[in-house]
Each structure stands twice: as structure tokens, then as C-alpha cells.
mmCIF file of C-alpha atoms in Angstrom:
data_model
loop_
_atom_site.group_PDB
_atom_site.id
_atom_site.type_symbol
_atom_site.label_atom_id
_atom_site.label_comp_id
_atom_site.label_asym_id
_atom_site.label_seq_id
_atom_site.Cartn_x
_atom_site.Cartn_y
_atom_site.Cartn_z
ATOM 1 C CA MET A 21 -63.280 6.584 -2.780
ATOM 2 C CA LYS A 22 -62.592 3.436 -0.736
ATOM 3 C CA MET A 23 -59.264 1.642 -0.939
ATOM 4 C CA ASP A 24 -59.427 -1.891 -2.303
ATOM 5 C CA GLU A 25 -58.665 -3.851 0.865
ATOM 6 C CA LYS A 26 -57.851 -6.999 -1.105
ATOM 7 C CA ALA A 27 -55.191 -5.110 -2.989
ATOM 8 C CA PHE A 28 -53.260 -4.224 0.147
ATOM 9 C CA LEU A 29 -53.736 -5.243 3.775
ATOM 10 C CA VAL A 30 -51.591 -3.474 6.387
ATOM 11 C CA PRO A 31 -49.188 -6.084 7.808
ATOM 12 C CA ASP A 32 -49.200 -6.852 11.521
ATOM 13 C CA LYS A 33 -46.004 -5.129 12.709
ATOM 14 C CA ASN A 34 -45.718 -7.143 15.926
ATOM 15 C CA LYS A 35 -45.899 -10.454 14.063
ATOM 16 C CA ILE A 36 -43.348 -9.303 11.527
ATOM 17 C CA GLN A 37 -40.952 -8.142 14.248
ATOM 18 C CA SER A 38 -41.337 -11.383 16.163
ATOM 19 C CA LEU A 39 -40.526 -13.361 13.014
ATOM 20 C CA TYR A 40 -37.624 -11.089 12.122
ATOM 21 C CA ASP A 41 -36.157 -11.250 15.634
ATOM 22 C CA SER A 42 -36.278 -15.044 15.547
ATOM 23 C CA TYR A 43 -33.606 -14.946 12.796
ATOM 24 C CA SER A 44 -31.280 -12.706 14.808
ATOM 25 C CA LYS A 45 -28.855 -15.436 15.939
ATOM 26 C CA VAL A 46 -28.868 -17.120 12.524
ATOM 27 C CA PHE A 47 -28.079 -13.873 10.714
ATOM 28 C CA SER A 48 -25.391 -12.969 13.257
ATOM 29 C CA GLU A 49 -23.668 -16.315 12.796
ATOM 30 C CA VAL A 50 -23.723 -15.984 9.018
ATOM 31 C CA LEU A 51 -22.459 -12.397 9.224
ATOM 32 C CA GLU A 52 -19.571 -13.405 11.478
ATOM 33 C CA ASN A 53 -18.607 -16.246 9.136
ATOM 34 C CA MET A 54 -18.835 -14.038 6.051
ATOM 35 C CA GLU A 55 -16.681 -11.333 7.599
ATOM 36 C CA ALA A 56 -14.063 -13.900 8.632
ATOM 37 C CA LYS A 57 -14.003 -15.353 5.103
ATOM 38 C CA LEU A 58 -13.623 -11.911 3.561
ATOM 39 C CA LYS A 59 -10.757 -11.019 5.888
ATOM 40 C CA SER A 60 -8.936 -14.223 5.018
ATOM 41 C CA THR A 61 -9.655 -13.791 1.295
ATOM 42 C CA ILE A 62 -8.926 -10.129 0.560
ATOM 43 C CA LYS A 63 -5.206 -9.502 0.121
ATOM 44 C CA LEU A 64 -4.044 -5.924 -0.485
ATOM 45 C CA ALA A 65 -0.847 -3.989 0.157
ATOM 46 C CA SER A 66 -2.874 -1.617 2.352
ATOM 47 C CA MET A 67 -5.254 -3.918 4.160
ATOM 48 C CA PRO A 68 -8.861 -2.673 4.270
ATOM 49 C CA THR A 69 -11.078 -2.234 7.295
ATOM 50 C CA TYR A 70 -14.516 -3.801 7.632
ATOM 51 C CA LYS A 71 -17.937 -2.768 8.877
ATOM 52 C CA ALA A 72 -20.523 -5.508 9.298
ATOM 53 C CA ARG A 73 -24.167 -5.174 10.253
ATOM 54 C CA ILE A 74 -27.540 -6.876 10.317
ATOM 55 C CA LYS A 75 -30.290 -4.570 9.054
ATOM 56 C CA SER A 76 -32.241 -3.105 11.953
ATOM 57 C CA PHE A 77 -35.911 -4.048 12.180
ATOM 58 C CA LYS A 78 -36.899 -0.383 11.867
ATOM 59 C CA SER A 79 -35.119 -0.078 8.511
ATOM 60 C CA TYR A 80 -36.322 -3.498 7.437
ATOM 61 C CA TYR A 81 -39.975 -2.703 8.235
ATOM 62 C CA LYS A 82 -39.898 0.622 6.365
ATOM 63 C CA LYS A 83 -38.494 -1.068 3.308
ATOM 64 C CA ILE A 84 -40.938 -3.966 3.167
ATOM 65 C CA LEU A 85 -43.868 -1.591 3.598
ATOM 66 C CA ARG A 86 -42.809 0.062 0.348
ATOM 67 C CA GLN A 87 -43.059 -3.378 -1.273
ATOM 68 C CA LYS A 88 -46.665 -3.849 0.014
ATOM 69 C CA PRO A 89 -46.280 -7.492 1.040
ATOM 70 C CA ASP A 90 -49.174 -9.917 1.382
ATOM 71 C CA GLU A 91 -50.016 -9.888 5.109
ATOM 72 C CA SER A 92 -51.110 -13.517 5.150
ATOM 73 C CA LYS A 93 -47.758 -14.668 3.780
ATOM 74 C CA GLN A 94 -45.786 -12.197 5.896
ATOM 75 C CA SER A 95 -47.043 -13.726 9.122
ATOM 76 C CA SER A 96 -45.579 -17.147 8.304
ATOM 77 C CA SER A 97 -42.584 -16.537 6.054
ATOM 78 C CA LEU A 98 -39.884 -13.913 6.095
ATOM 79 C CA VAL A 99 -39.775 -11.369 3.287
ATOM 80 C CA THR A 100 -36.103 -11.293 2.289
ATOM 81 C CA LEU A 101 -34.245 -8.196 1.203
ATOM 82 C CA THR A 102 -30.880 -8.052 -0.542
ATOM 83 C CA ASP A 103 -29.279 -5.897 2.143
ATOM 84 C CA MET A 104 -30.343 -7.688 5.323
ATOM 85 C CA ILE A 105 -26.804 -8.939 5.849
ATOM 86 C CA GLY A 106 -24.217 -6.360 4.852
ATOM 87 C CA ILE A 107 -20.456 -5.946 5.010
ATOM 88 C CA ARG A 108 -18.586 -2.860 3.910
ATOM 89 C CA VAL A 109 -14.980 -3.195 2.765
ATOM 90 C CA ILE A 110 -13.237 0.162 3.227
ATOM 91 C CA CYS A 111 -10.097 0.659 1.147
ATOM 92 C CA ALA A 112 -7.362 3.267 1.265
ATOM 93 C CA PHE A 113 -7.056 3.905 -2.471
ATOM 94 C CA ILE A 114 -9.215 3.964 -5.591
ATOM 95 C CA GLU A 115 -7.096 1.264 -7.236
ATOM 96 C CA ASP A 116 -8.021 -1.101 -4.403
ATOM 97 C CA LEU A 117 -11.726 -1.017 -5.280
ATOM 98 C CA ARG A 118 -11.419 -3.009 -8.497
ATOM 99 C CA GLU A 119 -8.951 -5.395 -6.908
ATOM 100 C CA VAL A 120 -11.334 -6.162 -4.040
ATOM 101 C CA GLU A 121 -14.140 -6.640 -6.571
ATOM 102 C CA ARG A 122 -11.944 -9.064 -8.509
ATOM 103 C CA GLN A 123 -11.046 -11.064 -5.413
ATOM 104 C CA VAL A 124 -14.656 -11.186 -4.188
ATOM 105 C CA SER A 125 -15.780 -12.407 -7.620
ATOM 106 C CA ALA A 126 -13.079 -15.077 -7.572
ATOM 107 C CA HIS A 127 -14.052 -16.501 -4.175
ATOM 108 C CA PHE A 128 -17.826 -16.022 -4.019
ATOM 109 C CA THR A 129 -20.804 -16.742 -6.266
ATOM 110 C CA VAL A 130 -21.867 -13.286 -7.420
ATOM 111 C CA LYS A 131 -25.564 -12.683 -8.005
ATOM 112 C CA GLU A 132 -25.392 -9.018 -8.968
ATOM 113 C CA ILE A 133 -22.950 -6.098 -9.174
ATOM 114 C CA GLU A 134 -24.048 -2.469 -9.040
ATOM 115 C CA ARG A 135 -21.686 0.479 -9.511
ATOM 116 C CA LYS A 136 -22.864 3.822 -8.256
ATOM 117 C CA GLY A 137 -21.178 6.867 -9.747
ATOM 118 C CA ALA A 138 -20.963 10.584 -9.203
ATOM 119 C CA GLU A 139 -23.219 11.177 -12.216
ATOM 120 C CA GLN A 140 -26.314 10.020 -10.318
ATOM 121 C CA SER A 141 -26.958 12.999 -8.043
ATOM 122 C CA PHE A 142 -25.340 15.404 -5.621
ATOM 123 C CA ARG A 143 -26.391 13.033 -2.826
ATOM 124 C CA GLU A 144 -24.331 10.188 -4.231
ATOM 125 C CA PHE A 145 -20.602 10.676 -3.594
ATOM 126 C CA GLY A 146 -18.429 8.070 -5.164
ATOM 127 C CA TYR A 147 -17.509 7.637 -8.786
ATOM 128 C CA GLU A 148 -16.598 4.059 -7.806
ATOM 129 C CA SER A 149 -18.972 2.877 -5.081
ATOM 130 C CA ILE A 150 -19.448 -0.837 -5.727
ATOM 131 C CA HIS A 151 -22.230 -3.032 -4.333
ATOM 132 C CA ILE A 152 -21.965 -6.800 -4.811
ATOM 133 C CA LEU A 153 -24.638 -9.346 -3.900
ATOM 134 C CA VAL A 154 -23.118 -12.759 -3.193
ATOM 135 C CA LYS A 155 -24.558 -16.140 -2.357
ATOM 136 C CA ILE A 156 -23.781 -17.412 1.132
ATOM 137 C CA PRO A 157 -21.118 -20.124 0.626
ATOM 138 C CA PRO A 158 -21.606 -23.490 2.378
ATOM 139 C CA GLU A 159 -18.774 -22.879 4.854
ATOM 140 C CA CYS A 160 -20.481 -19.688 6.033
ATOM 141 C CA MET A 161 -23.882 -21.288 6.593
ATOM 142 C CA PRO A 162 -25.161 -21.680 10.178
ATOM 143 C CA LYS A 163 -24.596 -24.911 12.032
ATOM 144 C CA LYS A 164 -26.818 -27.887 11.307
ATOM 145 C CA ASN A 165 -30.185 -28.030 13.017
ATOM 146 C CA THR A 166 -30.171 -24.277 13.548
ATOM 147 C CA SER A 167 -33.678 -22.938 13.868
ATOM 148 C CA PRO A 168 -35.207 -21.207 12.049
ATOM 149 C CA ALA A 169 -33.638 -22.348 8.783
ATOM 150 C CA LEU A 170 -31.877 -19.709 6.714
ATOM 151 C CA PRO A 171 -34.087 -18.577 3.780
ATOM 152 C CA GLU A 172 -32.828 -20.094 0.529
ATOM 153 C CA ASP A 173 -32.797 -16.779 -1.343
ATOM 154 C CA ILE A 174 -30.801 -14.890 1.295
ATOM 155 C CA VAL A 175 -27.703 -13.049 0.037
ATOM 156 C CA CYS A 176 -24.994 -10.909 1.545
ATOM 157 C CA GLU A 177 -24.415 -7.391 0.256
ATOM 158 C CA ILE A 178 -20.752 -6.434 0.071
ATOM 159 C CA GLN A 179 -20.082 -2.736 -0.390
ATOM 160 C CA ILE A 180 -16.648 -1.587 -1.508
ATOM 161 C CA ARG A 181 -15.648 2.015 -0.904
ATOM 162 C CA THR A 182 -12.656 4.188 -0.180
ATOM 163 C CA ILE A 183 -12.190 5.798 3.223
ATOM 164 C CA LEU A 184 -13.465 9.134 1.909
ATOM 165 C CA GLN A 185 -16.436 7.560 0.160
ATOM 166 C CA ASP A 186 -17.347 5.868 3.421
ATOM 167 C CA ALA A 187 -17.009 9.113 5.370
ATOM 168 C CA TRP A 188 -19.368 10.838 2.950
ATOM 169 C CA ALA A 189 -21.810 7.920 3.093
ATOM 170 C CA GLU A 190 -21.992 8.123 6.887
ATOM 171 C CA VAL A 191 -22.542 11.884 6.986
ATOM 172 C CA GLU A 192 -24.955 11.823 4.043
ATOM 173 C CA HIS A 193 -26.956 9.103 5.800
ATOM 174 C CA GLU A 194 -27.394 11.321 8.847
ATOM 175 C CA LEU A 195 -28.123 14.524 6.935
ATOM 176 C CA ILE A 196 -30.514 13.254 4.320
ATOM 177 C CA TYR A 197 -31.539 9.611 4.502
ATOM 178 C CA LYS A 198 -32.371 9.445 8.225
ATOM 179 C CA SER A 199 -34.074 12.822 8.351
ATOM 180 C CA GLU A 200 -36.646 14.661 6.312
ATOM 181 C CA PHE A 201 -34.088 17.238 5.293
ATOM 182 C CA ASN A 202 -34.246 17.926 1.590
ATOM 183 C CA PRO A 203 -32.018 20.734 0.266
ATOM 184 C CA PHE A 204 -34.244 22.499 -2.219
ATOM 185 C CA ASP A 205 -32.283 25.673 -1.581
ATOM 186 C CA LYS A 206 -29.774 26.121 -4.425
ATOM 187 C CA PRO A 207 -26.902 27.533 -2.303
ATOM 188 C CA LEU A 208 -27.234 24.551 0.023
ATOM 189 C CA ARG A 209 -27.285 22.141 -2.910
ATOM 190 C CA ARG A 210 -24.145 23.804 -4.251
ATOM 191 C CA LYS A 211 -22.400 23.371 -0.904
ATOM 192 C CA LEU A 212 -23.196 19.661 -0.887
ATOM 193 C CA ALA A 213 -21.991 19.359 -4.458
ATOM 194 C CA SER A 214 -18.802 21.198 -3.497
ATOM 195 C CA ILE A 215 -18.117 18.781 -0.630
ATOM 196 C CA ASN A 216 -18.768 15.898 -2.991
ATOM 197 C CA ALA A 217 -16.306 17.273 -5.539
ATOM 198 C CA SER A 218 -13.671 18.034 -2.889
ATOM 199 C CA LEU A 219 -13.770 14.497 -1.525
ATOM 200 C CA SER A 220 -13.660 13.025 -5.016
ATOM 201 C CA LEU A 221 -10.668 15.212 -5.861
ATOM 202 C CA ALA A 222 -8.919 14.218 -2.631
ATOM 203 C CA ASP A 223 -9.423 10.540 -3.471
ATOM 204 C CA MET A 224 -7.942 11.068 -6.928
ATOM 205 C CA ILE A 225 -4.960 12.989 -5.527
ATOM 206 C CA PHE A 226 -4.302 10.236 -2.982
ATOM 207 C CA GLN A 227 -4.306 7.744 -5.851
ATOM 208 C CA GLU A 228 -1.951 9.902 -7.915
ATOM 209 C CA ILE A 229 0.467 10.059 -4.983
ATOM 210 C CA ARG A 230 0.151 6.304 -4.566
ATOM 211 C CA ASP A 231 0.880 5.758 -8.268
ATOM 212 C CA TYR A 232 3.922 8.025 -8.016
ATOM 213 C CA GLN A 233 5.203 6.153 -4.973
ATOM 214 C CA ASN A 234 4.695 2.775 -6.650
ATOM 215 C CA LYS A 235 6.586 3.912 -9.722
ATOM 216 C CA LEU A 236 9.292 5.469 -7.574
ATOM 217 C CA GLN A 237 9.728 2.319 -5.497
ATOM 218 C CA THR A 238 10.021 0.231 -8.657
ATOM 219 C CA GLU A 239 12.748 2.515 -9.976
ATOM 220 C CA LEU A 240 14.473 2.626 -6.577
ATOM 221 C CA GLY A 241 14.437 -1.150 -6.269
ATOM 222 C CA THR A 242 16.013 -1.563 -9.703
ATOM 223 C CA ARG A 243 18.596 1.140 -9.016
ATOM 224 C CA ARG A 244 19.524 -0.261 -5.599
ATOM 225 C CA GLY A 245 19.904 -3.765 -7.007
ATOM 226 C CA THR A 246 22.238 -2.471 -9.717
ATOM 227 C CA PHE A 247 24.320 -0.649 -7.119
ATOM 228 C CA TYR A 248 24.778 -3.804 -5.037
ATOM 229 C CA GLU A 249 25.685 -5.813 -8.128
ATOM 230 C CA LYS A 250 28.368 -3.262 -8.957
ATOM 231 C CA ALA A 251 29.667 -3.374 -5.383
ATOM 232 C CA ASP A 252 29.828 -7.184 -5.466
ATOM 233 C CA GLU A 253 31.590 -7.116 -8.835
ATOM 234 C CA LEU A 254 34.232 -4.701 -7.552
ATOM 235 C CA THR A 255 34.695 -6.641 -4.320
ATOM 236 C CA GLU A 256 35.532 -9.772 -6.289
ATOM 237 C CA GLN A 257 38.388 -8.019 -8.093
ATOM 238 C CA LYS A 258 41.730 -8.923 -6.586
ATOM 239 C CA GLU A 259 43.559 -5.738 -7.479
ATOM 240 C CA LEU A 260 42.234 -2.189 -7.332
ATOM 241 C CA CYS A 261 44.061 -1.391 -10.568
ATOM 242 C CA GLU A 262 41.664 -3.706 -12.380
ATOM 243 C CA THR A 263 38.888 -1.200 -11.751
ATOM 244 C CA LYS A 264 38.407 1.015 -14.749
ATOM 245 C CA GLU A 265 36.294 4.113 -14.874
ATOM 246 C CA VAL A 266 33.227 3.673 -17.050
ATOM 247 C CA GLN A 267 33.395 6.271 -19.776
ATOM 248 C CA GLN A 268 30.210 7.893 -21.025
ATOM 249 C CA GLU A 269 29.718 10.864 -23.282
ATOM 250 C CA ALA A 270 28.902 14.038 -21.414
ATOM 251 C CA ALA A 271 25.211 14.892 -21.601
ATOM 252 C CA SER A 272 23.692 18.345 -22.011
ATOM 253 C CA ASP A 273 20.484 19.340 -20.256
ATOM 254 C CA ASP A 274 18.481 20.099 -23.415
ATOM 255 C CA PHE A 275 16.468 16.894 -22.962
ATOM 256 C CA ILE A 276 15.022 18.105 -19.641
ATOM 257 C CA ASP A 277 11.577 19.680 -19.599
ATOM 258 C CA PRO A 278 12.109 23.165 -18.081
ATOM 259 C CA ASN A 279 8.628 23.026 -16.558
ATOM 260 C CA ALA A 280 9.109 19.629 -14.921
ATOM 261 C CA SER A 281 8.492 19.437 -11.176
ATOM 262 C CA ILE A 282 11.066 18.020 -8.774
ATOM 263 C CA ASP A 283 8.960 14.862 -8.489
ATOM 264 C CA ASP A 284 9.023 14.481 -12.283
ATOM 265 C CA LEU A 285 12.775 15.088 -12.383
ATOM 266 C CA VAL A 286 13.428 12.501 -9.669
ATOM 267 C CA LEU A 287 11.515 9.849 -11.594
ATOM 268 C CA GLN A 288 13.223 10.808 -14.839
ATOM 269 C CA ALA A 289 16.659 10.670 -13.216
ATOM 270 C CA LEU A 290 16.013 7.265 -11.660
ATOM 271 C CA HIS A 291 14.681 5.953 -14.962
ATOM 272 C CA GLU A 292 17.749 7.148 -16.885
ATOM 273 C CA HIS A 293 19.925 5.727 -14.112
ATOM 274 C CA ASN A 294 18.280 2.319 -14.350
ATOM 275 C CA LEU A 295 18.593 2.325 -18.140
ATOM 276 C CA GLY A 296 22.331 2.838 -17.728
ATOM 277 C CA ASN A 297 22.241 6.401 -19.068
ATOM 278 C CA LEU A 298 24.431 7.534 -16.186
ATOM 279 C CA SER A 299 25.572 10.844 -17.666
ATOM 280 C CA ARG A 300 21.971 11.882 -18.236
ATOM 281 C CA ALA A 301 21.080 10.806 -14.706
ATOM 282 C CA GLU A 302 23.967 12.912 -13.339
ATOM 283 C CA VAL A 303 22.730 15.970 -15.234
ATOM 284 C CA ILE A 304 19.203 15.624 -13.860
ATOM 285 C CA TYR A 305 20.379 15.001 -10.294
ATOM 286 C CA THR A 306 22.611 18.075 -10.561
ATOM 287 C CA LYS A 307 19.749 20.187 -11.902
ATOM 288 C CA ILE A 308 17.631 19.227 -8.893
ATOM 289 C CA LEU A 309 20.465 20.069 -6.501
ATOM 290 C CA GLU A 310 20.883 23.483 -8.152
ATOM 291 C CA SER A 311 17.162 24.283 -8.043
ATOM 292 C CA GLN A 312 16.080 27.637 -6.676
ATOM 293 C CA PRO A 313 14.786 27.907 -4.092
ATOM 294 C CA GLU A 314 16.920 25.096 -2.722
ATOM 295 C CA PRO A 315 14.916 21.930 -2.031
ATOM 296 C CA PRO A 316 14.450 20.847 1.609
ATOM 297 C CA ALA A 317 17.435 19.188 3.286
ATOM 298 C CA ILE A 318 15.844 15.745 3.194
ATOM 299 C CA VAL A 319 15.326 16.043 -0.576
ATOM 300 C CA MET A 320 18.913 17.209 -1.051
ATOM 301 C CA SER A 321 20.094 14.252 1.010
ATOM 302 C CA VAL A 322 18.246 11.767 -1.199
ATOM 303 C CA ILE A 323 19.456 13.353 -4.449
ATOM 304 C CA PHE A 324 23.085 13.466 -3.301
ATOM 305 C CA LYS A 325 22.793 9.787 -2.407
ATOM 306 C CA HIS A 326 21.385 8.892 -5.816
ATOM 307 C CA ARG A 327 23.951 10.932 -7.714
ATOM 308 C CA GLY A 328 26.645 9.279 -5.626
ATOM 309 C CA MET A 329 25.331 5.917 -6.756
ATOM 310 C CA ALA A 330 25.482 7.064 -10.378
ATOM 311 C CA TYR A 331 29.107 8.098 -9.866
ATOM 312 C CA PHE A 332 29.831 4.751 -8.186
ATOM 313 C CA ALA A 333 28.376 2.878 -11.168
ATOM 314 C CA GLN A 334 30.982 4.629 -13.325
ATOM 315 C CA SER A 335 33.782 3.831 -10.828
ATOM 316 C CA LYS A 336 34.102 7.534 -9.989
ATOM 317 C CA PHE A 337 34.760 6.705 -6.355
ATOM 318 C CA ASP A 338 35.978 10.108 -5.125
ATOM 319 C CA GLU A 339 32.892 11.835 -6.541
ATOM 320 C CA ALA A 340 30.640 9.124 -5.118
ATOM 321 C CA LEU A 341 32.243 9.409 -1.687
ATOM 322 C CA SER A 342 31.814 13.185 -1.710
ATOM 323 C CA ASP A 343 28.119 12.880 -2.553
ATOM 324 C CA PHE A 344 27.468 10.262 0.124
ATOM 325 C CA LYS A 345 29.105 12.555 2.688
ATOM 326 C CA ASP A 346 26.954 15.470 1.502
ATOM 327 C CA SER A 347 23.904 13.229 1.825
ATOM 328 C CA ILE A 348 24.804 12.339 5.418
ATOM 329 C CA ALA A 349 25.474 15.988 6.268
ATOM 330 C CA ARG A 350 21.882 16.829 5.307
ATOM 331 C CA ASP A 351 20.401 13.762 6.956
ATOM 332 C CA PRO A 352 22.471 12.600 9.966
ATOM 333 C CA LYS A 353 20.164 9.579 10.282
ATOM 334 C CA GLY A 354 20.782 8.465 6.697
ATOM 335 C CA PHE A 355 22.038 4.974 7.501
ATOM 336 C CA ARG A 356 21.953 3.840 3.871
ATOM 337 C CA ALA A 357 24.239 6.663 2.758
ATOM 338 C CA MET A 358 26.607 5.659 5.576
ATOM 339 C CA TYR A 359 26.505 2.089 4.312
ATOM 340 C CA TYR A 360 27.252 3.233 0.763
ATOM 341 C CA GLU A 361 30.087 5.407 2.071
ATOM 342 C CA GLY A 362 31.529 2.322 3.755
ATOM 343 C CA ILE A 363 31.295 0.340 0.522
ATOM 344 C CA VAL A 364 33.299 3.006 -1.339
ATOM 345 C CA TYR A 365 35.961 3.006 1.362
ATOM 346 C CA SER A 366 36.179 -0.792 1.215
ATOM 347 C CA ILE A 367 36.555 -0.721 -2.586
ATOM 348 C CA GLN A 368 39.372 1.789 -2.094
ATOM 349 C CA ASN A 369 40.943 -0.632 0.397
ATOM 350 C CA LYS A 370 40.415 1.845 3.241
ATOM 351 C CA ASN A 371 39.046 -0.799 5.590
ATOM 352 C CA LYS A 372 39.351 1.149 8.849
ATOM 353 C CA GLU A 373 37.335 4.030 7.396
ATOM 354 C CA ALA A 374 34.862 1.520 5.962
ATOM 355 C CA ILE A 375 34.350 -0.066 9.394
ATOM 356 C CA GLU A 376 33.688 3.362 10.914
ATOM 357 C CA SER A 377 31.001 4.045 8.297
ATOM 358 C CA PHE A 378 29.415 0.614 8.809
ATOM 359 C CA ASN A 379 29.463 1.172 12.597
ATOM 360 C CA ARG A 380 27.557 4.454 12.255
ATOM 361 C CA SER A 381 25.020 2.828 9.936
ATOM 362 C CA LEU A 382 24.436 -0.056 12.362
ATOM 363 C CA GLU A 383 24.077 2.310 15.314
ATOM 364 C CA ILE A 384 21.001 3.724 13.588
ATOM 365 C CA ASP A 385 19.625 0.413 12.269
ATOM 366 C CA SER A 386 21.165 -2.717 13.774
ATOM 367 C CA TYR A 387 19.114 -5.124 11.636
ATOM 368 C CA GLN A 388 21.011 -4.738 8.359
ATOM 369 C CA SER A 389 22.382 -8.148 7.474
ATOM 370 C CA HIS A 390 24.329 -6.902 4.444
ATOM 371 C CA VAL A 391 26.100 -4.262 6.508
ATOM 372 C CA TYR A 392 27.348 -6.950 8.906
ATOM 373 C CA TYR A 393 28.588 -8.907 5.905
ATOM 374 C CA ARG A 394 30.412 -5.894 4.495
ATOM 375 C CA ARG A 395 31.949 -5.077 7.862
ATOM 376 C CA ALA A 396 33.031 -8.703 8.171
ATOM 377 C CA LEU A 397 34.864 -8.350 4.849
ATOM 378 C CA SER A 398 36.705 -5.289 6.110
ATOM 379 C CA TYR A 399 37.636 -7.046 9.345
ATOM 380 C CA TYR A 400 38.862 -10.009 7.301
ATOM 381 C CA ASN A 401 41.025 -7.755 5.145
ATOM 382 C CA LEU A 402 42.536 -6.290 8.317
ATOM 383 C CA GLY A 403 43.241 -9.750 9.713
ATOM 384 C CA GLU A 404 40.717 -9.377 12.558
ATOM 385 C CA TYR A 405 39.190 -12.787 12.005
ATOM 386 C CA GLU A 406 37.322 -13.137 15.316
ATOM 387 C CA LYS A 407 35.405 -9.928 14.693
ATOM 388 C CA ALA A 408 34.804 -10.974 11.106
ATOM 389 C CA MET A 409 33.314 -14.293 12.204
ATOM 390 C CA GLN A 410 31.079 -12.554 14.749
ATOM 391 C CA ASP A 411 29.671 -10.357 11.974
ATOM 392 C CA VAL A 412 29.208 -13.367 9.691
ATOM 393 C CA GLU A 413 27.131 -15.032 12.415
ATOM 394 C CA LYS A 414 25.053 -11.869 12.931
ATOM 395 C CA ALA A 415 24.391 -11.590 9.207
ATOM 396 C CA SER A 416 23.337 -15.222 9.094
ATOM 397 C CA LYS A 417 20.989 -14.837 12.083
ATOM 398 C CA LEU A 418 19.328 -11.898 10.347
ATOM 399 C CA GLY A 419 18.507 -14.118 7.380
ATOM 400 C CA LEU A 420 21.328 -13.438 4.938
ATOM 401 C CA ASP A 421 21.989 -16.694 3.122
ATOM 402 C CA ASP A 422 24.008 -16.352 -0.066
ATOM 403 C CA ALA A 423 27.168 -17.676 -1.644
ATOM 404 C CA ASP A 424 29.302 -14.655 -0.706
ATOM 405 C CA LEU A 425 28.569 -15.046 2.997
ATOM 406 C CA THR A 426 29.216 -18.803 2.814
ATOM 407 C CA ASN A 427 32.529 -18.256 1.018
ATOM 408 C CA LEU A 428 33.671 -15.732 3.607
ATOM 409 C CA LYS A 429 32.720 -18.085 6.429
ATOM 410 C CA ASN A 430 34.683 -20.928 4.810
ATOM 411 C CA LYS A 431 37.733 -18.686 4.471
ATOM 412 C CA LEU A 432 37.497 -17.766 8.143
ATOM 413 C CA VAL A 433 37.156 -21.412 9.175
ATOM 414 C CA GLN A 434 40.332 -22.181 7.223
ATOM 415 C CA LYS A 435 42.145 -19.365 8.999
ATOM 416 C CA PHE A 436 41.080 -20.733 12.381
ATOM 417 C CA ASP A 437 42.065 -24.296 11.368
ATOM 418 C CA MET A 438 45.474 -22.991 10.440
ATOM 419 C CA GLY A 439 45.746 -21.363 13.850
ATOM 420 C CA VAL A 440 46.134 -17.923 12.394
#
């Protein structure tokens, strides 16, 4: 049986390649402009990396052959594909995928969005592999009078994947797509499926850790802000006797889940702390410190520091000071615990001891504007006004600009004007 030659004529490969190659500079210019626009548009906490490419002629030719193009038209006009110009945005975390999609949709004209999931086949890793076709925006078009003219229906394919999804895509491309390898063997298929599942699980675990860290940082930020507010409030008091211990009812530990992990307990303690349930926070911190086996030294250091802050919030200064010292003993580089230790000493009017603590903190990190301010206060209280002014200037140079620093500077200026 003869093939109907009118139905399909084999295209002239040389003519097609010549035509395709003539667009090389045009495509490259558009690709460069699109990548630059994406990099200036996408804003994430963990900035993504980018892979940009123009489809090779070999891949292009194979794909158009499957479409059986009209040879007569192919010789004069370019057959366009949706993935001729492609950019891959590679993100660190699963949560970033949707955010990149949202930002792309907000800044580009989207023609189509395709989401490829793990349910498709063992070959397709990525429960959230997103492909977006976008129109080339005017600012990314080639320069005027560029020849040949860019086809009107040309689009750019933007792929959004995590680092692990991209790693699988690269290996899968070599193992299966670029070769004739086809794993009919069931054990081999199971191995591929196992790799797929392992990478998917790793991505989800990374995201869980990220979520935990985000929640932890939110709690830490709130807790730290409350601590500084308390320190400022106490500093403003003229007499130490005005400081009254905050009384709270003692809390039992029956509200604590006995199966909770240390990570869960830390979050729970910080949350209770931030809610002002200081007795409950103390109980949880203490439970962590008494855990068996004993947590690593760095964990103990952090928990002692947090419990010390809970004590400080209740004006239990001796207990707070003891915990800050225990924190430093377990982490000799814990400059924040040294700073907090100095604050307690200054509240207790032990300015020399406070200065020693601030000095040790600044030896480890000399860019702490608030520590310079606090040390300046202690110098001021000791009548060492020159040193106090030097610290005020350092704090100001590091960007500290608030009413407390301004007030201290004005007091020092008055002392100098008086010739003290």
C-alpha cells in the first residue's frame, strides 16, 4: 500500500535548519531580556536560581516532525513551538513555587498554565512542577529593524521547580528521554519510583523545617521585642525600689503533651512566653532542660537564655542572671546572652559588671548598636562621660536612631557644657 504523498511530504531538513538558525540572535536577545526581567521581578526570601536556553535544532526538528508540517510552508515560515524559548526558575522550597507563579502572573501576560504532578507516572517527579507560557512583553522584544522579525505567536515557557525537582528532571532526561531506555522490568520501575518518592519526601521535610523556622522566628521576634521593652521600662525608673516582681500563679506541667518533641516544646514555650503566660513558659523551659538524655549544649544554652528572659519579664533578676550565665557557660560565643547579662547588671545598678558583659558581647560582634547604647548608659551612670559619648557616636554610626539615644546624647552635651 502506497503512502498518500499529498498527505505528508518529508520536510527538507537543511532548509528548516537554515531558517531556524537565522532566528538564533533574535531568540538569544529575547531570552536574555526575559531572564533579566524575571530576575528583577521575582522577590523571595531565598532567591531562586535560573536556567535559560534556546531549544536546540535537533530537539526542535524531532518535535516538528511529529507534527507533520506542510513542507511548502515550512520552507518559508518558521513553525513555532511553545518551548523554543525556555527559562527554569529553581526554588529552594515548595512554598516558593506558588509565590513565583503568583508573581509571574502579576507581571506577564499568561497564555497557559500546566501543573504536572506525581500522579502522572513514575517518570514524572514533582507534585508541583509548574509550566507557564507567557507572552513576550514589549520591553523584552528585540531591537527595532531586527531581522528576521520575531514570529507573532512566539511565547516563552517558564518552568518553576524546586532544587530536588530540577535534579530529578536532569537525571530523568538523561536516563529516559534522551535514550531509548524504557524500564519494563518491574524491579527497575520500583527503584525509579522509590527515588521519586524519596525526593518528594525530602522536599516536604525541607518545607516542614522551613515552616518550623518561620514560626520560630516569629515567636522569637515577638519575645525579643517584649524583652527590650521591659528593659527600657526598667531603665526609665529612677529608683530600683520602684521595681516590683510580677506575681503569677505557679503552673503545673499537666498541660504539656508527654509525647511532645523538643522542637514542639520550644515553640509551645515561646508561644506561652509571648502571650504573657510566664509561669507556664518557665515550666516548659525547665522540662526541656531536665530532659533525658540531656539536650546538646547549644540547645541548653538557648533554653537557659529564654528562661532567663521569662524570669527577667517577672523582675526575677537573680534567677535571670543565673540563667544567662548558664547559657554563656554552654555557648561561650553567645553574645546575646552576654548582652542580656549586662542589662540585668545595669538594672541592678551594677554598672561595672554591666560594662564587662557588654565588652565581652562586643568582642564577639562589634556591630551591635544597642549594646553600645547600653554601655554608654552604664558609663554615664559611672560619670565617665567621654566614654559614654564615644559609645553614643558608635551606636549612631551603626544606624541606631531613637529617642533614648537622643536623650542620652543631650544629657552628655549638657554635662560637657557645664564643664563636668
